[in-house]
Coordinates of C-alpha atoms in Angstrom, one line a residue:
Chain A
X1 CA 55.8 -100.1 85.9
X2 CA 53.4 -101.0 88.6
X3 CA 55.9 -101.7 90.8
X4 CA 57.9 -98.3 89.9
X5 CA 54.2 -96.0 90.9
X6 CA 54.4 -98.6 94.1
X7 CA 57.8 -97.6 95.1
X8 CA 57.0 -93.7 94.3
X9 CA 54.3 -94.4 96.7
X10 CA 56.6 -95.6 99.8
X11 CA 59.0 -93.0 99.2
X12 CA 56.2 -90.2 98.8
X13 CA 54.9 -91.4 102.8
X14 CA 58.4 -91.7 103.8
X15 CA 59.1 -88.0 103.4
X16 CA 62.5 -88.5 101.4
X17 CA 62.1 -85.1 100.0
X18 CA 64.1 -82.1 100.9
X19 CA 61.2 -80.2 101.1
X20 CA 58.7 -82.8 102.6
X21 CA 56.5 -81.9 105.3
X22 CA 57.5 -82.8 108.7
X23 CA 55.0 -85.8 110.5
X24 CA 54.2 -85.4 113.4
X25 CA 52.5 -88.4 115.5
X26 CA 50.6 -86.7 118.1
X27 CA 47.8 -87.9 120.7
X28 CA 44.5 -88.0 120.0
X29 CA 43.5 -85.4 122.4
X30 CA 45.8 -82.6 120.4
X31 CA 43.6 -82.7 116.9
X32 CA 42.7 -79.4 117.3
X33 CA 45.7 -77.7 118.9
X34 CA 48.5 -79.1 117.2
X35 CA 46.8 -78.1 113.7
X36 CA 46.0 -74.4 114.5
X37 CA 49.5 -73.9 115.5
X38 CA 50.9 -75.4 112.5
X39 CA 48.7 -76.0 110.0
X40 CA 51.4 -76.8 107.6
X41 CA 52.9 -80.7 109.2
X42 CA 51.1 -83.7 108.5
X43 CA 49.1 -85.2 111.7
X44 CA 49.4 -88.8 112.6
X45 CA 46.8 -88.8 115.2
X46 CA 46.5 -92.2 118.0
X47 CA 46.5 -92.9 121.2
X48 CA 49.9 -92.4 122.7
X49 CA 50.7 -96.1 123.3
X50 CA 50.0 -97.0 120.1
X51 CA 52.0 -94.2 118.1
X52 CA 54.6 -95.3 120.4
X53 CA 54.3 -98.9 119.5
X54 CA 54.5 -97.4 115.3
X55 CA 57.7 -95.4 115.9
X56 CA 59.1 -98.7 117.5
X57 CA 58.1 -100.9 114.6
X58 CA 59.9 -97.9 112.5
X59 CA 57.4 -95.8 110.8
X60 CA 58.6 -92.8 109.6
X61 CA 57.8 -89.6 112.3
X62 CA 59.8 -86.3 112.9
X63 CA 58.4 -85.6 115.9
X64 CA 56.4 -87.4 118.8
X65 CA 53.8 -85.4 120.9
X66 CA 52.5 -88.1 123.6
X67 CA 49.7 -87.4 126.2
X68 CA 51.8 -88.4 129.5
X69 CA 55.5 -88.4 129.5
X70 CA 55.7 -92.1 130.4
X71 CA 55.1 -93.1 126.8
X72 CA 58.0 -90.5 126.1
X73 CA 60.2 -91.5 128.4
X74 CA 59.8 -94.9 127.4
X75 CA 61.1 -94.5 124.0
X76 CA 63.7 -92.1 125.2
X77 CA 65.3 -95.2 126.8
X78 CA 65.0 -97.3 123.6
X79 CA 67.0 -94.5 122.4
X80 CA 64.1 -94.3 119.7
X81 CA 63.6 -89.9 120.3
X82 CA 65.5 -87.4 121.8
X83 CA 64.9 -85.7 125.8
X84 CA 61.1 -85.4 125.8
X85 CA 60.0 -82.0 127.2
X86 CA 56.8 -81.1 129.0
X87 CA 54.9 -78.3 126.7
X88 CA 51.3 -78.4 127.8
X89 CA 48.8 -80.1 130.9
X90 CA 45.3 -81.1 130.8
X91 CA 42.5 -81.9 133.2
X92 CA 40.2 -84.9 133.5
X93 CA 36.0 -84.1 132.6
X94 CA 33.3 -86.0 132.4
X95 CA 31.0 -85.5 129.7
X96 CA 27.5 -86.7 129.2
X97 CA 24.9 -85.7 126.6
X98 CA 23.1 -82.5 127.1
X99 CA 19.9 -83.6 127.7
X100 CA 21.5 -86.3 130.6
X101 CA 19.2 -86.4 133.8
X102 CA 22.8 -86.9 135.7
X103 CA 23.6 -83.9 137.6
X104 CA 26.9 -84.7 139.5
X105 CA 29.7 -87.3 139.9
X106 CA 28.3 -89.4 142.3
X107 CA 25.4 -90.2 139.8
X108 CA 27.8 -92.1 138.0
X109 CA 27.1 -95.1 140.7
X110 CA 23.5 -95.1 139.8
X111 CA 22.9 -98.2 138.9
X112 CA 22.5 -99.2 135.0
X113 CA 24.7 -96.2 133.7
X114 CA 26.5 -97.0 130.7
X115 CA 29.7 -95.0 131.3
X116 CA 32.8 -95.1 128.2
X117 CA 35.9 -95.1 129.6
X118 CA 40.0 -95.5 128.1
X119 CA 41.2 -98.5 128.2
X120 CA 44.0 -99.6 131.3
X121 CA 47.4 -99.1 129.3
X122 CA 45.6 -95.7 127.4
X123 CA 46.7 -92.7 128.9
X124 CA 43.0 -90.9 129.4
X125 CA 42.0 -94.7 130.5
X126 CA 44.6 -94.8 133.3
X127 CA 44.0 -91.1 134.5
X128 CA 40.4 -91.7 135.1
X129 CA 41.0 -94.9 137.4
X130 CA 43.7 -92.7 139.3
X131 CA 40.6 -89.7 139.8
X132 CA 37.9 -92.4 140.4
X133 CA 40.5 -94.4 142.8
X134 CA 41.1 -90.5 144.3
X135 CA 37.2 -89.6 144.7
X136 CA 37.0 -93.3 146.5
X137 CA 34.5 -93.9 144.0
X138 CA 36.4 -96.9 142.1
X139 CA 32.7 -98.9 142.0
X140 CA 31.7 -96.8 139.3
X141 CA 34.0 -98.8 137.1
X142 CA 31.1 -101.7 137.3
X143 CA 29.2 -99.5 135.1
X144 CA 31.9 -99.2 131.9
X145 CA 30.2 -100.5 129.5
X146 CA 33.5 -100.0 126.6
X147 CA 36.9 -99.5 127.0
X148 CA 37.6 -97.2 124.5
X149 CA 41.8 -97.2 122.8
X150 CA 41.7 -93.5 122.5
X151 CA 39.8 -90.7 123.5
X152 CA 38.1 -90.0 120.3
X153 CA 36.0 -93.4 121.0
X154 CA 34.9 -92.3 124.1
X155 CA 32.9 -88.9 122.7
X156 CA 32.0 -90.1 119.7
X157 CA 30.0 -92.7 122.0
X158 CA 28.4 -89.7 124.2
X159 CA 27.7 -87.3 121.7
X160 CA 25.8 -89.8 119.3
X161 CA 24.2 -90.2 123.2
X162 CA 24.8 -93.8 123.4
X163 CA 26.6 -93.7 126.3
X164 CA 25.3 -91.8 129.2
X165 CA 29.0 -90.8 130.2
X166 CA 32.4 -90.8 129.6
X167 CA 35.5 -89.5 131.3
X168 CA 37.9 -87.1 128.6
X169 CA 39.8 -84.2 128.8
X170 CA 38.8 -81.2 129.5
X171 CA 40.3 -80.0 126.2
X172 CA 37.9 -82.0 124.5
X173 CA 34.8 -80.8 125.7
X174 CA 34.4 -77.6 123.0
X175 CA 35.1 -79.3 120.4
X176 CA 32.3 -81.8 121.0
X177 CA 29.9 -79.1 121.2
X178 CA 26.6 -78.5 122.0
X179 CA 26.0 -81.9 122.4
X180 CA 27.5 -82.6 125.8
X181 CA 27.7 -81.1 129.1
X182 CA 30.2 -81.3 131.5
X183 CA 29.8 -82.7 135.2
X184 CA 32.6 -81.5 137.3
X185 CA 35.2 -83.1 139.0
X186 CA 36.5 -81.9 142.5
X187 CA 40.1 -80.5 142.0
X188 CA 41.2 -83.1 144.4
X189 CA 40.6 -85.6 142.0
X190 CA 42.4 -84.7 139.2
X191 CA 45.9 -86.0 138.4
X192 CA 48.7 -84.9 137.0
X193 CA 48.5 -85.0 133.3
X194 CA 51.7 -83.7 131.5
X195 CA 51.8 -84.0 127.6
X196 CA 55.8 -84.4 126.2
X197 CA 57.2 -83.8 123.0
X198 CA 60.3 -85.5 121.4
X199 CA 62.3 -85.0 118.1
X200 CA 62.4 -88.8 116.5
X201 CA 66.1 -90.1 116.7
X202 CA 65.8 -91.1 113.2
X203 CA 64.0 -88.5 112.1
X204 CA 64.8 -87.1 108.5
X205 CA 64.7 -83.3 108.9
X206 CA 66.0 -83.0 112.2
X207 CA 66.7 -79.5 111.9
X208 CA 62.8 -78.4 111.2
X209 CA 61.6 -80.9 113.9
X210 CA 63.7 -79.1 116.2
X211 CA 62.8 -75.6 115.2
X212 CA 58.8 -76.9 115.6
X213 CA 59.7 -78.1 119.2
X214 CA 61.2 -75.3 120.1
X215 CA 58.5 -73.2 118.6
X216 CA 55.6 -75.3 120.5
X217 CA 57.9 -74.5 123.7
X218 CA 57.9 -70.8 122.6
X219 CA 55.0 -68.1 122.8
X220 CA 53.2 -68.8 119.4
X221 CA 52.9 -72.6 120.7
X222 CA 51.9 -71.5 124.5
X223 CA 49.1 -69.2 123.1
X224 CA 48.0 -72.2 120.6
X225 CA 47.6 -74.4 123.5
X226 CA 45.9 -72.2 126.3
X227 CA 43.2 -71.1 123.2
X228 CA 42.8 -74.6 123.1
X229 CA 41.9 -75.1 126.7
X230 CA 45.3 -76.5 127.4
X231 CA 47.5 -75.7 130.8
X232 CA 50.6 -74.5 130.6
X233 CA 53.4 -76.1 132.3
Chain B
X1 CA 55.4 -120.1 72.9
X2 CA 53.0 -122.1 75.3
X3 CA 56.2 -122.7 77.5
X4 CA 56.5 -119.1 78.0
X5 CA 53.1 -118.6 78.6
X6 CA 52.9 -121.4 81.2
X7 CA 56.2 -119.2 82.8
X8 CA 54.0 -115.9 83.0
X9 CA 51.1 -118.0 84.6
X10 CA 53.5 -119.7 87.3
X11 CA 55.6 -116.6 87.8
X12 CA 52.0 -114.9 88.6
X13 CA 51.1 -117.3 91.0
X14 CA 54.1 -117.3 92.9
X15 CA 54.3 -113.7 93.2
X16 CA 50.7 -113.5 94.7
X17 CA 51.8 -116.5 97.0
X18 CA 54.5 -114.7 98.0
X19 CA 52.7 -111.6 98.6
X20 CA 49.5 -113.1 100.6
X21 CA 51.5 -115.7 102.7
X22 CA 54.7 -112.7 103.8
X23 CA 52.9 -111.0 106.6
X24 CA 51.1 -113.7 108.1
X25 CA 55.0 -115.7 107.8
X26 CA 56.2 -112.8 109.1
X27 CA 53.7 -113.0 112.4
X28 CA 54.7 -116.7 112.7
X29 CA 58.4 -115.8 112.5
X30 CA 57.8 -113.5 115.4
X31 CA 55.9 -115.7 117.4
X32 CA 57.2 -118.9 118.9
X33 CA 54.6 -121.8 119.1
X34 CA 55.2 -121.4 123.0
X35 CA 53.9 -117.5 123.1
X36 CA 51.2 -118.9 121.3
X37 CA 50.1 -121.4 123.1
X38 CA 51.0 -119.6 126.3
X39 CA 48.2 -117.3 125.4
X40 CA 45.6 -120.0 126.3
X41 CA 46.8 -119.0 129.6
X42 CA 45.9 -115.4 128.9
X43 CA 42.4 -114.7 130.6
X44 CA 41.6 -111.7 128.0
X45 CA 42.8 -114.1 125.5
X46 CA 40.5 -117.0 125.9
X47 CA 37.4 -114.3 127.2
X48 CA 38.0 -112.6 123.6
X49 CA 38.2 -116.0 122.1
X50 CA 35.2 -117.3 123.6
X51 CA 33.3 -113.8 122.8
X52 CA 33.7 -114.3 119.2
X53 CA 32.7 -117.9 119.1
X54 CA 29.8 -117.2 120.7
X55 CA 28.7 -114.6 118.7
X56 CA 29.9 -115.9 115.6
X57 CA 28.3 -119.1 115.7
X58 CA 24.9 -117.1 117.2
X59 CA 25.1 -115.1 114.0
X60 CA 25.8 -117.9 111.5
X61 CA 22.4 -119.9 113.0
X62 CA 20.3 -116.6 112.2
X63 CA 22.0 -116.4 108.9
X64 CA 21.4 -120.1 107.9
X65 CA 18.0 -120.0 109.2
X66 CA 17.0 -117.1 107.2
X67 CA 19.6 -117.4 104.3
X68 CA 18.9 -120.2 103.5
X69 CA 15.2 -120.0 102.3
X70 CA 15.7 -116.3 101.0
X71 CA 18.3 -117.8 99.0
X72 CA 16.2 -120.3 97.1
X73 CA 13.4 -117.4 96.4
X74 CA 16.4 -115.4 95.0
X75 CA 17.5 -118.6 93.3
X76 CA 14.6 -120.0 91.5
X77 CA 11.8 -117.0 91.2
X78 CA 12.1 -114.4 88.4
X79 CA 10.1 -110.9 89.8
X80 CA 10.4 -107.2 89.8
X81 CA 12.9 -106.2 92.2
X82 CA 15.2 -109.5 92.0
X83 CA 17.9 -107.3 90.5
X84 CA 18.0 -104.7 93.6
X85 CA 17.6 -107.6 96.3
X86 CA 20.9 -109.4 94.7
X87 CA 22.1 -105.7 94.8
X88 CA 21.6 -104.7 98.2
X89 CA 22.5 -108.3 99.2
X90 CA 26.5 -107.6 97.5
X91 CA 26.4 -103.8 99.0
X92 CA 27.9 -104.9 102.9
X93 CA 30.7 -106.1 101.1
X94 CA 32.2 -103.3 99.8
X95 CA 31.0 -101.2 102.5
X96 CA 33.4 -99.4 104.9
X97 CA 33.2 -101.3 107.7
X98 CA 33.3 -98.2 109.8
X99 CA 30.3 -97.2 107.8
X100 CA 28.7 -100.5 108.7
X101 CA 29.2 -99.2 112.3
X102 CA 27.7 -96.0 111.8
X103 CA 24.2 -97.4 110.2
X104 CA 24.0 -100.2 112.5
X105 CA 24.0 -97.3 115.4
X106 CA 21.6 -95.0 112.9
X107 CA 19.0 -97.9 112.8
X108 CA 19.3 -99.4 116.7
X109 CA 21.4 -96.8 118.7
X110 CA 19.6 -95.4 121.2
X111 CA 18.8 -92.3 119.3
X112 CA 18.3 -94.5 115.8
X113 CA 15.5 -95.6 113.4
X114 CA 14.5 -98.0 116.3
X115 CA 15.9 -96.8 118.8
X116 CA 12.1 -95.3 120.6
X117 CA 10.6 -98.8 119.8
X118 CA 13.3 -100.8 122.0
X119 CA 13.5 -98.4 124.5
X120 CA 9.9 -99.3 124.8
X121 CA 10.5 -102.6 125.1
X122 CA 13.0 -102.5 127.3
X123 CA 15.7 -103.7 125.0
X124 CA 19.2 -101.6 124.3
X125 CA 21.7 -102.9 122.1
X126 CA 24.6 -100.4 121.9
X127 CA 26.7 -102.6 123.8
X128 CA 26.1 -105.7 124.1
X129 CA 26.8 -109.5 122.8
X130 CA 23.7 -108.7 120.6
X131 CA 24.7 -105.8 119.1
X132 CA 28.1 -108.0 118.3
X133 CA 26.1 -110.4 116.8
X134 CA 23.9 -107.7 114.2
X135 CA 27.6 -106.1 113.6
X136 CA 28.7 -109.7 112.2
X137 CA 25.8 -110.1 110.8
X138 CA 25.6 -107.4 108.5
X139 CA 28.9 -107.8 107.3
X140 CA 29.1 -111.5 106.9
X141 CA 25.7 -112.8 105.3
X142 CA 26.4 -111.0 102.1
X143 CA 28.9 -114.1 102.1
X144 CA 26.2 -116.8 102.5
X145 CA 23.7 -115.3 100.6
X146 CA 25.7 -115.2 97.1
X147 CA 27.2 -118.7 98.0
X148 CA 24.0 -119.9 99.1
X149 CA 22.3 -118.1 96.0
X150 CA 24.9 -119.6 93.5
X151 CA 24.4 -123.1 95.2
X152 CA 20.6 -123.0 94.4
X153 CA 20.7 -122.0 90.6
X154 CA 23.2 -124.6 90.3
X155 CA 20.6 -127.1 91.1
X156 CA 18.9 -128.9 87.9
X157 CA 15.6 -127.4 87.6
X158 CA 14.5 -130.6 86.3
X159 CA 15.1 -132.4 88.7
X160 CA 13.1 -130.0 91.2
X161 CA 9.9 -130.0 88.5
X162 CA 10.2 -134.1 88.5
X163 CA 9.9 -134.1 92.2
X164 CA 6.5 -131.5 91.6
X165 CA 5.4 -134.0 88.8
X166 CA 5.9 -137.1 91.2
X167 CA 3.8 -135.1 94.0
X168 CA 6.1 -133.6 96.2
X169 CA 4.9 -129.9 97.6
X170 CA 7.3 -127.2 97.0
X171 CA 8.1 -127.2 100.8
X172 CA 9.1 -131.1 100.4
X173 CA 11.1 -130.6 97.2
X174 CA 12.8 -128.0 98.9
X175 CA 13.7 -130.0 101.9
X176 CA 14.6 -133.5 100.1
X177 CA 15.7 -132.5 96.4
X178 CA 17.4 -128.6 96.3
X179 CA 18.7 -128.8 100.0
X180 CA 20.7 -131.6 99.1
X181 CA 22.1 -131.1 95.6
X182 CA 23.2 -127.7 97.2
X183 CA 24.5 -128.7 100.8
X184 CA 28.1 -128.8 99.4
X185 CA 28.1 -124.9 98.4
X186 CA 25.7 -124.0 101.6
X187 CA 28.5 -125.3 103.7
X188 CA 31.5 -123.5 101.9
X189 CA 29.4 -120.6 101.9
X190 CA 28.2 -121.1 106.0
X191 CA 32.1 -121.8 106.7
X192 CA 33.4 -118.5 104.4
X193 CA 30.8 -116.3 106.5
X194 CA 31.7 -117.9 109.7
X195 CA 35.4 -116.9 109.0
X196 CA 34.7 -113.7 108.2
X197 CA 32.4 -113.3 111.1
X198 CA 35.7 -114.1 113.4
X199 CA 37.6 -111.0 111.9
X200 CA 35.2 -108.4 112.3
X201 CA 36.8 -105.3 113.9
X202 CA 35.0 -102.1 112.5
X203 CA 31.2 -102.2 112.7
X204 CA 31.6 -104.4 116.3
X205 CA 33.9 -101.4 117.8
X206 CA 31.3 -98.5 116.8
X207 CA 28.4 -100.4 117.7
X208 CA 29.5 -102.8 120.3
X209 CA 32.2 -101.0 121.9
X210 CA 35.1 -102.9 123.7
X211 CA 34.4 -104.6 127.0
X212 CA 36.2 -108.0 128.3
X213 CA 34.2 -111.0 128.7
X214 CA 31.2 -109.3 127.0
X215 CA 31.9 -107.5 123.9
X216 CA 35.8 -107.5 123.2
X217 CA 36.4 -110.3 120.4
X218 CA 39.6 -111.3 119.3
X219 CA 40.0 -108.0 116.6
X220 CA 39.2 -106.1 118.9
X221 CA 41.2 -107.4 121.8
X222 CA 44.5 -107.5 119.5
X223 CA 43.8 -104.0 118.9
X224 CA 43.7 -103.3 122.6
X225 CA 46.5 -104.8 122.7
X226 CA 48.8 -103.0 120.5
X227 CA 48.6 -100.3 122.7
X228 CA 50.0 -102.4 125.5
X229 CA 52.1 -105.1 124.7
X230 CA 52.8 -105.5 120.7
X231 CA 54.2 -109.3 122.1
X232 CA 50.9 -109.8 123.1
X233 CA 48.8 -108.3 120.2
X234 CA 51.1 -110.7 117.9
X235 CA 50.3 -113.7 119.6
X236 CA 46.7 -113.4 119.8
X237 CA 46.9 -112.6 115.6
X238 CA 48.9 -115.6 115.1
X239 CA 46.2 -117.7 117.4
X240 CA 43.4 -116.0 115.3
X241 CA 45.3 -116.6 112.1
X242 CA 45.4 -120.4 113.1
X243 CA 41.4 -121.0 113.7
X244 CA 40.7 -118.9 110.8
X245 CA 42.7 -121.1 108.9
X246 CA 41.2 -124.2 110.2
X247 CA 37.9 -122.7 109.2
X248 CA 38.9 -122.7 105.9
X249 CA 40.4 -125.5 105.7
X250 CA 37.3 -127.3 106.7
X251 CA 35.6 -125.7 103.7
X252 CA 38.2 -127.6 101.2
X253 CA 37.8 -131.0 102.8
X254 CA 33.6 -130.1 103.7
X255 CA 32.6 -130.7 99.6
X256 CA 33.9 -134.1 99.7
X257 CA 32.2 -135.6 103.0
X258 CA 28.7 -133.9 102.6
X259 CA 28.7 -135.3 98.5
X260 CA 29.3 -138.3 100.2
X261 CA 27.0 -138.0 103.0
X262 CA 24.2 -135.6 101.1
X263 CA 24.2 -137.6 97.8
X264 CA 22.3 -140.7 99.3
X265 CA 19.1 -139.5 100.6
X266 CA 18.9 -136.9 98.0
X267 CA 18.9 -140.2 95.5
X268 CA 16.7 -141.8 97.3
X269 CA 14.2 -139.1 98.3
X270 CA 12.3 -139.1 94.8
X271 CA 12.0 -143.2 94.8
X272 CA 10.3 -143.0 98.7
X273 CA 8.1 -140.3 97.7
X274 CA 6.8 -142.4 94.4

């Protein structure tokens, strides 16, 4: 009998149901976005690499919203989703508390900073050694203090002020509050960041992962996206 | 009827066998002994793996130093209170350990309980190898102190009142009589601590953060890697799999060397004191 309620379990998290909600597995940095556009999916939320890594060990996803296209891409060729598409671009920021005595970028080299960065390998960990390599300013790297796995570490870490920086997306920045303040970075310094989303090869309700693609492509998913500080490809 | 019986009890056992050994056959199945060992070769490897040595065995000398005595109090004195201490001893274990995380950073963030004090000292543990070492802390003593606890009550109080009666203080009767008789269940419960010290992951990534060579230990390293190289994140749990598993086996064979090593001077403690 247990091991009937067990099996109901597995099924009930597979989505076997005709009418199950569709899962999503979506980067960290789209909590807020992805939800107010449709509040009705159920959110797997991660870093990129490592909802990537879960769809290749065969968890059970409909659709796979990464924050670069690389991760896509990658799984495209494992034939594990279908042609990733572009639907929304972000900017770097760096955050620090409100009350930080740091008024500018270059402050971030003063010695005995504790700056929170992603990890090498994490999307928002890559993209701020590609603007810090860009600013010439790779020595502020000496003063990471954690590599954070997804961008969710790395303002938790500010706002509770126990780092005196990190590096995020700009998207993140309202959510966080009143309890940060943003330094700015020169445009020249910001790379490309392009967020992809695929339908999962194996996916069991094709058709509505589709439809919610299509629909995050369309107008109601553009304006979900810019009100969430997102650019628009 | 007691056949059948005996069939339920075996069947049971193998089942949970089954179940507990699966995954960690499964990560051996994946990982060839060469990966493994190839890992040695793995600079982040052996800097996570010497991380959470360090810290482990940093943390296991506070908790022995302290644990120990607080455990005989908790052992042998009756008072008010006794109930809550052995309470709020057991709490860490079923704690969260993300909520482990959260109070260690309430009490000695930068913005916590002591956070004003430190700065005033100078001292800031959000982190660093310290603040890995009060993250282990908190959730491994609990494992100690109830070992540790159980080790003391087990201890013949009549044995500890004829050492009193033949003159020892309470400090010597401590040191020569119920340090002895217990050293076989301080070491199981040093060794279980110690083990579960390795694995910490939740409380060390809040409160520690994640920084090679300083505060990434093995947990938190294979979760690094997972977003990397899964290849790589298996090997490294295999390799932490194997030293926690020759931490615990150390625990089964520990009883029988220290009864044989222990047993002696405890016997002979009470004759050199007459």
């Amino acid at each position: 009998m247990l091991l009937g309620a067990l099996a109901a379990l597995a099924a009930g998290c597979g989505g076997a149901g005709g009418d199950a909600r569709l899962t999503v597995f979506a980067a960290a940095s789209l909590a807020e976005a992805l939800p107010a556009f449709e509040p009705d999916a159920t959110y797997q939320l991660g870093g990129s690499a490592s909802l990537a890594t879960q769809i290749r060990e065969g968890a059970a996803a409909d659709v796979f919203a990464a924050a670069s296209v690389e991760h896509a891409r990658a799984l495209r060729e494992e034939g594990l989703v279908e042609e990733p598409r572009v639907f929304a671009t972000n900017r770097l920021a760096v955050i620090v508390p409100s009350v930080s005595e740091l008024a500018s970028v270059a402050d971030l080299a003063r010695p005995g900073v504790k700056l929170v960065v992603g990890a090498e390998g994490v999307p928002v960990g890559d993209y701020a050694r590609a603007a810090l390599a860009a600013l010439g300013a790779s020595d502020v790297l000496d003063n990471v203090v954690s590599e954070e796995d997804d961008v969710g570490g790395i303002v938790a870490k500010v706002v509770l002020g126990e780092a005196d920086a990190g590096i995020v997306y700009v998207t993140n920045v309202a959510p966080a509050g009143a309890a940060v303040r943003v330094l700015e970075l020169p445009p020249a310094a910001q790379p490309a960041i392009e967020y992809a989303v695929a339908v999962v090869t194996d996916s069991d309700s094709r058709e509505a992962a589709e439809a919610f693609v299509d629909r995050l492509l369309g107008p109601e998913g553009r304006a979900a996206l810019e009100a969430a500080g997102f650019g628009l490809p | 009827m007691s056949r059948r019986f005996d069939a339920v009890l075996v069947a049971a056992c193998a089942l949970a066998l089954a179940f507990l050994a699966l995954p960690l056959a499964a990560v051996f199945l994946r990982v060839s002994p060469v990966e493994l060992f190839a890992q040695l070769g793995n600079p982040a490897a052996v800097d996570a793996l010497l991380v959470s040595l360090k810290t482990s065995l940093i943390a296991s000398g506070l908790v022995l130093c302290v644990g120990t005595p607080a455990a005989y109090l908790l052992a042998t004195r009756r008072f008010r209170g006794r109930a809550v201490a052995l309470t709020l001893i057991e709490l860490p274990l079923v704690l969260p350990p993300a909520v482990a995380g959260i109070a260690l950073l309430a009490a000695f963030g930068r913005r916590g309980l002591l956070g004003g004090t430190l700065d005033a000292l100078g001292v800031s543990i959000p982190f660093t190898q310290a603040a890995v070492v009060l993250a282990v802390v908190l959730v491994a003593s609990p494992f100690y102190l109830r070992a540790a606890i159980a080790a003391f009550e087990s201890v013949d109080t009549g044995l500890l009142e004829a050492s009193r009666t033949l003159g020892a203080s309470p400090a010597r009767t401590f040191r020569r009589v119920a340090l002895p008789l217990a050293a076989p269940g301080l070491g199981a419960g040093a060794t279980l601590a110690f083990a579960r010290g390795l694995g910490e992951f939740g409380a060390t990534i809040m409160f520690a953060g994640s920084l090679q060579g300083r505060t990434q230990t093995l947990p938190l390293m294979i979760y690094a890697q997972l977003d990397r190289d899964f290849d790589v994140a298996l090997a490294v749990g295999a390799l932490l799999v194997l030293v926690s598993l020759a931490v615990l086996l150390a625990v089964k064979l520990l009883p029988s060397w220290t009864r044989f090593t222990s047993i002696s001077p405890s016997r002979s403690a009470p004759s050199t004191s007459l």
